[in-house]
Coordinates of C-alpha atoms in Angstrom, one line a residue:
Chain T
M17 CA -4.0 -18.5 8.6
A18 CA -5.2 -14.9 7.9
T19 CA -7.5 -13.5 10.5
A20 CA -9.2 -10.1 10.1
A21 CA -9.6 -8.4 13.5
A22 CA -10.1 -4.9 15.0
M23 CA -12.0 -3.3 12.1
D24 CA -11.8 0.4 12.3
R25 CA -14.0 2.5 10.1
V26 CA -12.8 5.9 9.5
V27 CA -14.2 8.6 7.2
V28 CA -11.2 10.3 5.7
E29 CA -10.5 12.7 3.0
Q30 CA -8.4 10.5 0.8
L31 CA -6.0 12.1 -1.6
V32 CA -4.9 9.9 -4.4
R33 CA -2.1 10.8 -6.6
E34 CA -0.2 9.5 -9.5
V35 CA 3.5 9.5 -8.9
V36 CA 5.7 9.4 -11.9
L37 CA 9.2 8.3 -11.7
Q38 CA 11.6 8.2 -14.5
K39 CA 15.0 6.7 -14.3
L40 CA 17.4 8.1 -16.9
A41 CA 19.8 5.6 -18.4
E42 CA 22.7 5.2 -16.1
A43 CA 26.4 5.3 -17.0
E44 CA 26.6 3.4 -20.3
G45 CA 24.1 5.6 -22.0
R46 CA 22.7 4.8 -25.4
D47 CA 22.2 1.1 -25.3
Q48 CA 20.5 1.1 -21.9
P49 CA 16.7 1.5 -22.4
K50 CA 15.2 4.4 -20.4
L51 CA 13.0 2.9 -17.7
A52 CA 9.9 4.7 -16.4
V53 CA 7.9 3.6 -13.5
H54 CA 4.3 4.9 -13.1
A55 CA 2.1 4.5 -10.0
S56 CA -1.5 4.6 -11.0
A57 CA -4.3 5.7 -8.7
R58 CA -7.5 3.8 -8.9
H59 CA -9.2 4.3 -12.2
M60 CA -11.5 2.6 -14.8
H61 CA -11.7 1.8 -18.5
V62 CA -15.1 2.0 -20.1
S63 CA -16.9 0.3 -23.0
R64 CA -18.9 2.2 -25.6
E65 CA -22.1 0.7 -24.2
D66 CA -21.4 1.6 -20.6
L67 CA -20.2 5.2 -21.5
D68 CA -23.6 5.7 -23.2
A69 CA -25.4 4.5 -20.1
L70 CA -23.4 6.7 -17.8
F71 CA -23.0 9.9 -19.8
G72 CA -25.7 9.6 -22.5
P73 CA -25.8 8.1 -26.0
G74 CA -22.8 8.9 -28.2
Y75 CA -21.0 10.7 -25.5
E76 CA -17.2 11.2 -26.2
L77 CA -14.5 11.3 -23.5
T78 CA -12.6 14.6 -23.0
V79 CA -8.9 14.4 -22.8
D80 CA -7.6 15.8 -19.5
R81 CA -4.0 14.9 -20.1
P82 CA -2.1 12.3 -22.1
L83 CA -0.6 9.3 -20.4
Y84 CA 2.9 8.0 -21.0
Q85 CA 1.8 5.2 -23.3
E86 CA 1.0 6.7 -26.7
G87 CA -2.8 7.2 -27.3
N88 CA -3.8 6.7 -23.7
F89 CA -5.2 9.5 -21.7
A90 CA -6.8 10.5 -18.4
A91 CA -10.3 11.8 -19.2
K92 CA -11.9 14.7 -17.5
E93 CA -14.9 12.4 -16.8
T94 CA -15.3 10.6 -13.4
V95 CA -17.9 8.3 -12.0
T96 CA -19.0 7.2 -8.5
L97 CA -18.2 3.6 -7.7
I98 CA -20.6 1.9 -5.2
G99 CA -19.6 -1.3 -3.4
P100 CA -21.7 -4.1 -1.9
R101 CA -22.5 -2.4 1.4
S102 CA -23.3 1.0 -0.1
R103 CA -19.8 2.3 0.6
L104 CA -18.6 4.4 -2.3
I105 CA -15.6 5.9 -4.0
S106 CA -16.4 9.2 -5.7
N107 CA -14.5 10.8 -8.5
L108 CA -13.2 7.5 -10.0
R109 CA -11.2 8.7 -13.0
I110 CA -11.9 7.2 -16.5
L111 CA -8.9 6.5 -18.7
G112 CA -9.3 6.5 -22.5
P113 CA -9.6 5.3 -25.1
L114 CA -12.7 3.2 -25.0
R115 CA -12.3 -0.6 -24.5
S116 CA -14.4 -3.6 -25.4
R117 CA -15.1 -4.3 -21.7
T118 CA -15.5 -2.1 -18.7
Q119 CA -12.9 -2.6 -16.0
V120 CA -12.2 -1.0 -12.7
E121 CA -8.7 -1.1 -11.2
L122 CA -8.3 -0.6 -7.5
A123 CA -5.5 -0.9 -5.0
F124 CA -6.3 -3.3 -2.1
T125 CA -6.6 -0.3 0.2
D126 CA -9.4 1.0 -2.0
A127 CA -11.0 -2.5 -2.2
V128 CA -11.0 -2.9 1.6
S129 CA -12.6 0.5 2.0
L130 CA -15.4 -0.6 -0.4
G131 CA -15.7 -4.0 1.3
L132 CA -14.8 -5.7 -2.0
D133 CA -12.6 -8.8 -2.2
V134 CA -10.8 -8.3 -5.5
P135 CA -8.4 -10.7 -7.2
I136 CA -5.0 -9.7 -8.8
R137 CA -5.5 -9.9 -12.6
L138 CA -3.9 -8.7 -15.8
S139 CA -5.9 -6.1 -17.6
G140 CA -8.7 -7.7 -19.6
D141 CA -8.7 -11.0 -17.6
L142 CA -12.0 -10.4 -16.0
D143 CA -14.0 -13.6 -15.8
G144 CA -15.1 -14.5 -12.3
T145 CA -14.1 -11.1 -10.9
P146 CA -16.5 -9.1 -8.7
G147 CA -18.8 -6.4 -10.0
A148 CA -19.9 -3.1 -8.6
V149 CA -22.3 -0.3 -9.4
L150 CA -21.2 2.8 -11.4
M151 CA -23.0 6.0 -11.3
G152 CA -22.6 8.7 -13.9
P153 CA -24.5 11.9 -14.6
K154 CA -26.9 10.3 -17.0
G155 CA -27.4 6.8 -15.5
I156 CA -26.2 3.8 -13.6
V157 CA -24.4 0.7 -14.8
E158 CA -24.4 -2.6 -12.8
M159 CA -21.2 -4.3 -13.6
R160 CA -21.5 -8.0 -13.3
D161 CA -17.7 -8.3 -13.1
G162 CA -14.6 -6.3 -13.9
V163 CA -13.3 -5.0 -10.6
I164 CA -9.6 -6.1 -10.2
R165 CA -6.4 -5.2 -8.7
A166 CA -4.1 -4.9 -11.7
A167 CA -1.1 -7.3 -11.7
M168 CA 2.1 -5.3 -11.9
H169 CA 3.4 -5.3 -15.5
V170 CA 6.0 -3.7 -17.7
H171 CA 5.2 -2.3 -21.2
M172 CA 8.0 -2.6 -23.7
S173 CA 8.9 -2.6 -27.4
P174 CA 10.2 -5.6 -29.2
Q175 CA 13.7 -3.9 -29.1
D176 CA 13.5 -3.6 -25.3
A177 CA 12.3 -7.2 -25.1
A178 CA 15.4 -8.2 -27.1
H179 CA 17.6 -6.1 -24.8
Y180 CA 16.2 -7.8 -21.7
D181 CA 16.0 -11.2 -23.4
V182 CA 12.3 -11.7 -22.5
S183 CA 9.1 -12.8 -24.2
Q184 CA 5.5 -11.8 -23.9
G185 CA 4.1 -13.0 -20.6
D186 CA 7.4 -13.6 -18.9
L187 CA 7.9 -12.5 -15.3
M188 CA 10.6 -10.0 -14.5
K189 CA 11.7 -8.4 -11.2
L190 CA 11.8 -4.8 -10.2
R191 CA 14.1 -3.8 -7.4
V192 CA 13.4 -0.5 -5.7
G193 CA 16.1 0.6 -3.3
G194 CA 16.0 3.2 -0.6
D195 CA 14.7 3.1 3.0
A196 CA 11.9 0.6 2.1
G197 CA 13.9 -1.7 -0.2
I198 CA 11.6 -4.0 -2.0
T199 CA 11.9 -6.4 -4.9
F200 CA 8.7 -7.0 -6.8
E201 CA 9.1 -10.5 -8.2
R202 CA 6.1 -10.8 -10.6
V203 CA 6.3 -8.0 -13.2
Q204 CA 4.6 -9.4 -16.3
V205 CA 6.1 -8.5 -19.7
R206 CA 3.7 -6.9 -22.2
I207 CA 5.3 -6.3 -25.6
G208 CA 3.8 -4.0 -28.2
P209 CA 5.3 -2.3 -31.2
D210 CA 4.5 1.2 -29.9
F211 CA 5.0 0.5 -26.2
R212 CA 7.4 2.7 -24.2
L213 CA 9.4 1.0 -21.5
D214 CA 7.2 1.6 -18.5
V215 CA 6.4 -0.4 -15.3
H216 CA 2.9 0.1 -13.9
M217 CA 2.2 -0.3 -10.3
D218 CA -0.7 0.8 -8.0
T219 CA -0.7 3.2 -5.1
D220 CA -0.3 0.4 -2.5
E221 CA 2.8 -0.9 -4.2
A222 CA 4.2 2.6 -4.7
N223 CA 3.6 3.5 -1.1
A224 CA 5.0 0.2 0.2
C225 CA 8.3 0.7 -1.7
G226 CA 8.5 4.5 -1.1
L227 CA 8.7 5.1 -4.9
H228 CA 8.7 8.8 -4.4
L229 CA 11.8 8.6 -2.2
T230 CA 14.3 6.9 -4.5
K231 CA 15.9 6.8 -7.9
D232 CA 17.6 3.5 -7.2
I233 CA 15.4 1.2 -9.4
E234 CA 16.4 -1.8 -11.5
L235 CA 14.4 -4.1 -13.8
F236 CA 15.8 -7.5 -14.4
K237 CA 15.0 -11.1 -15.2
Chain U
M3 CA 12.9 12.3 -10.8
A4 CA 9.6 12.0 -8.9
T5 CA 6.8 14.2 -10.2
A6 CA 3.4 14.4 -8.5
A7 CA 0.6 14.9 -11.0
A8 CA -3.1 14.6 -11.4
M9 CA -4.2 14.9 -7.8
D10 CA -7.6 13.4 -7.2
R11 CA -9.3 14.2 -4.0
V12 CA -12.0 11.7 -3.0
V13 CA -13.9 11.4 0.2
V14 CA -14.2 7.7 1.0
E15 CA -15.2 5.6 3.8
Q16 CA -12.0 4.0 4.7
L17 CA -12.0 0.7 6.4
V18 CA -8.7 -0.2 8.0
R19 CA -8.1 -3.6 9.3
E20 CA -5.4 -5.6 10.9
V21 CA -4.6 -8.8 9.1
V22 CA -2.8 -11.4 11.1
L23 CA -1.0 -14.2 9.4
Q24 CA 0.8 -17.0 11.1
K25 CA 2.9 -19.5 9.3
L26 CA 3.2 -22.7 11.2
A27 CA 6.6 -24.4 11.2
E28 CA 7.0 -26.4 8.0
A29 CA 8.4 -29.8 7.6
E30 CA 11.2 -30.1 10.1
G31 CA 9.1 -29.0 13.0
R32 CA 10.5 -28.4 16.4
D33 CA 13.7 -26.6 15.6
Q34 CA 12.1 -24.2 13.1
P35 CA 10.8 -21.1 14.9
K36 CA 7.1 -20.3 14.4
L37 CA 7.0 -17.1 12.3
A38 CA 4.1 -14.6 12.6
V39 CA 3.5 -11.7 10.3
H40 CA 1.3 -8.9 11.5
A41 CA 0.0 -6.0 9.5
S42 CA -0.7 -3.0 11.7
A43 CA -3.3 -0.4 10.7
R44 CA -2.3 3.2 11.6
H45 CA -2.1 3.8 15.3
M46 CA -0.3 5.8 18.0
H47 CA 1.7 5.3 21.2
V48 CA 1.1 7.9 23.9
S49 CA 3.1 9.4 26.7
R50 CA 1.8 9.9 30.2
E51 CA 1.8 13.7 29.8
D52 CA -0.1 13.6 26.5
L53 CA -2.6 11.1 27.7
D54 CA -3.4 13.5 30.6
A55 CA -3.9 16.3 28.1
L56 CA -6.1 14.3 25.8
F57 CA -8.2 12.3 28.3
G58 CA -7.7 14.1 31.6
P59 CA -5.2 13.9 34.5
G60 CA -4.4 10.4 35.7
Y61 CA -6.4 8.7 32.9
E62 CA -5.7 5.0 32.4
L63 CA -6.0 3.2 29.0
T64 CA -8.6 0.5 28.8
V65 CA -7.5 -2.8 27.2
D66 CA -9.6 -3.6 24.2
R67 CA -7.5 -6.7 23.2
P68 CA -4.0 -8.0 23.8
L69 CA -1.5 -7.8 20.9
Y70 CA 0.8 -10.7 19.9
Q71 CA 3.8 -9.2 21.8
E72 CA 3.5 -9.9 25.5
G73 CA 2.2 -6.8 27.5
N74 CA 1.2 -4.8 24.4
F75 CA -2.5 -4.1 23.8
A76 CA -4.9 -2.2 21.6
A77 CA -6.7 0.3 23.8
K78 CA -10.4 1.2 23.5
E79 CA -9.3 4.8 23.4
T80 CA -8.9 6.6 20.0
V81 CA -8.1 10.2 19.1
T82 CA -8.6 12.4 16.1
L83 CA -5.4 13.2 14.1
I84 CA -5.4 16.6 12.3
G85 CA -2.9 17.3 9.6
P86 CA -1.4 20.5 8.2
R87 CA -4.3 21.4 6.0
S88 CA -7.1 20.6 8.4
R89 CA -7.5 17.2 6.9
L90 CA -8.1 14.6 9.5
I91 CA -8.1 10.9 10.5
S92 CA -10.7 10.1 13.1
N93 CA -10.6 7.0 15.4
L94 CA -6.8 6.7 15.4
R95 CA -6.3 3.8 17.8
I96 CA -4.0 4.1 20.8
L97 CA -1.8 1.1 21.6
G98 CA -0.6 0.5 25.1
P99 CA 1.3 0.5 27.4
L100 CA 2.4 4.1 27.7
R101 CA 5.7 5.2 26.3
S102 CA 8.1 8.0 27.1
R103 CA 7.3 9.8 23.9
T104 CA 4.2 10.1 21.8
Q105 CA 4.5 8.6 18.3
V106 CA 2.0 8.2 15.4
E107 CA 2.5 5.4 12.9
L108 CA 0.9 5.9 9.5
A109 CA 1.1 4.1 6.2
F110 CA 2.1 6.3 3.3
T111 CA -1.5 6.1 2.0
D112 CA -2.7 7.6 5.3
A113 CA 0.1 10.3 5.2
V114 CA -0.9 11.3 1.7
S115 CA -4.5 11.6 2.7
L116 CA -3.4 14.0 5.5
G117 CA -1.0 15.9 3.3
L118 CA 1.9 14.9 5.5
D119 CA 5.3 14.0 4.2
V120 CA 6.5 11.4 6.7
P121 CA 9.9 9.6 6.8
I122 CA 10.5 5.9 7.3
R123 CA 11.8 5.4 10.8
L124 CA 12.3 2.8 13.5
S125 CA 10.0 3.2 16.5
G126 CA 11.4 5.8 18.9
D127 CA 13.7 7.5 16.3
L128 CA 11.6 10.6 16.1
D129 CA 14.0 13.6 15.9
G130 CA 13.3 15.7 12.8
T131 CA 10.0 14.0 12.0
P132 CA 6.8 16.0 11.3
G133 CA 4.2 16.7 14.0
A134 CA 0.4 16.9 13.9
V135 CA -2.4 17.8 16.2
L136 CA -4.2 15.2 18.3
M137 CA -7.7 15.8 19.6
G138 CA -9.1 13.8 22.5
P139 CA -12.2 14.2 24.6
K140 CA -10.6 16.4 27.2
G141 CA -8.1 18.4 25.2
I142 CA -5.7 18.9 22.3
V143 CA -2.0 18.1 21.9
E144 CA 0.2 19.8 19.4
M145 CA 2.9 17.2 18.6
R146 CA 6.1 19.0 17.5
D147 CA 7.3 15.7 16.0
G148 CA 6.6 12.0 16.1
V149 CA 4.7 11.1 13.0
I150 CA 6.4 8.4 11.1
R151 CA 6.0 5.4 8.8
A152 CA 7.4 2.6 10.8
A153 CA 10.3 0.8 9.2
M154 CA 9.5 -2.9 8.7
H155 CA 11.0 -5.0 11.6
V156 CA 11.0 -8.4 13.1
H157 CA 10.8 -9.0 16.9
M158 CA 12.7 -12.1 18.1
S159 CA 14.1 -13.8 21.1
P160 CA 17.9 -14.4 21.6
Q161 CA 17.2 -18.0 20.7
D162 CA 15.5 -17.1 17.4
A163 CA 18.4 -14.7 16.7
A164 CA 20.8 -17.6 17.2
H165 CA 18.7 -19.7 14.9
Y166 CA 18.9 -17.1 12.1
D167 CA 22.4 -16.1 13.0
V168 CA 21.6 -12.4 13.2
S169 CA 22.3 -9.6 15.7
Q170 CA 20.4 -6.5 16.9
G171 CA 19.9 -4.0 14.1
D172 CA 20.8 -6.5 11.3
L173 CA 18.6 -6.4 8.1
M174 CA 16.8 -9.5 7.1
K175 CA 14.5 -10.3 4.1
L176 CA 10.9 -11.4 4.0
R177 CA 9.7 -13.1 0.9
V178 CA 6.0 -13.2 0.4
G179 CA 4.9 -15.5 -2.4
G180 CA 1.5 -15.7 -4.2
D181 CA 0.1 -13.6 -7.0
A182 CA 1.9 -10.4 -5.9
G183 CA 5.3 -11.9 -5.0
I184 CA 7.4 -9.5 -3.1
T185 CA 10.6 -9.6 -1.2
F186 CA 11.0 -7.0 1.5
E187 CA 14.7 -6.4 1.8
R188 CA 15.0 -4.2 4.9
V189 CA 13.4 -6.0 7.8
Q190 CA 15.3 -4.8 10.9
V191 CA 16.1 -7.2 13.6
R192 CA 14.9 -6.3 17.2
I193 CA 15.9 -8.8 19.8
G194 CA 14.3 -8.9 23.3
P195 CA 14.3 -11.6 25.9
D196 CA 10.5 -11.8 25.9
F197 CA 9.9 -11.2 22.1
R198 CA 7.9 -13.6 20.1
L199 CA 9.0 -14.1 16.5
D200 CA 6.9 -11.6 14.6
V201 CA 7.3 -9.4 11.6
H202 CA 5.5 -6.1 11.7
M203 CA 4.4 -4.4 8.4
D204 CA 1.9 -1.6 7.7
T205 CA -1.3 -1.8 5.6
D206 CA 0.4 -0.5 2.5
E207 CA 3.0 -3.3 2.6
A208 CA 0.4 -5.9 3.5
N209 CA -1.8 -4.7 0.6
A210 CA 1.1 -4.6 -1.8
C211 CA 2.1 -8.2 -1.2
G212 CA -1.4 -9.5 -0.8
L213 CA -0.5 -10.8 2.7
H214 CA -4.1 -12.1 3.1
L215 CA -3.8 -14.2 0.0
T216 CA -0.9 -16.4 0.8
K217 CA 0.8 -18.6 3.4
D218 CA 4.0 -18.8 1.3
I219 CA 6.2 -16.7 3.6
E220 CA 9.9 -16.9 4.4
L221 CA 12.2 -14.9 6.6
F222 CA 15.9 -15.1 5.8
K223 CA 19.2 -13.3 5.9

């Protein structure tokens, strides 16, 4: 039985950050794939139509910096996200390139701060998820759905999948050692020909396991 | 190698909450101890001397509500916590009763928002930890140390310890099922004659495992 109690509302200056941790192949070397783990701060992906509404017709995203997966980037553009009780998150970063459907990815800590009850979903699996309002410099978008907490997942090439003996959609485990010591048991496998071996978690997960404190990380079936 | 990149500063209205989850004994019934898991929002414990400085000489805490462990309570009193770069957390809740040494317990998300680098420590193990400034209605306290992220731990009676076959300071595991699916591997055992069986985690850990979404919880060696 989960009971919410003692609600404390606090206005804080919240610093979000993306922590990147790379684990170089240990010991054996060449045949061991190089594993990267990235913690993503809250962000959004945007459709052509919604980008037009937020930033003006035909607007193009500006690359701020490339991300680890080829072709993906953090844009300079940000929007304001407004939740159901007029609570808001400003400077929500847009990640490129454009997608067919707009999607906002929050950690539960963010969702609680907005008063939104979001489900854990894989990217793109958005039916039945809550919406929110996006505010850009040129207009507003009322999302009917698309706000999720992203399920933890690992990108990998077909070669890496062969190495680990896993298939698309399989669940793997990620053990993070150190003072916090956590095994994440539902890391979904996403295989693509150009994918680099790379686990994506959110800031709650990275903070829970103390990702910035350890190099003792292992991905396994 | 951990690299911090792409710092995003966002002012948000942050709602913290305490989620309480209790798992009733399954199946076998009477001989299975009743396990509770509590997620604590950031809070502090205060010494007599510091309470005097913050609220005035001889001040007594007011009970807002009792906590699960006998004799402990959330006080009505809160303070403002000020970090190294003048970032702050307002309405930091004091938990009673008084302790011999003042201690602030933050989730890493809170610590990042303050710009504080805090270690993971058991309650009371404060040497070498960072300090901060506390502001109360009657004065200010400059903590030289005492800001930690609390290490996950489980309170239990000697009878529960016998049931699990564990001793003071042992590490146990807590598996939380559901969509997030996490096993916390370093749950420190704290045995006391009056302790109720009760795992304490912070909001990052509760949010990472989706504690509010599942009753599938297991404590084991």
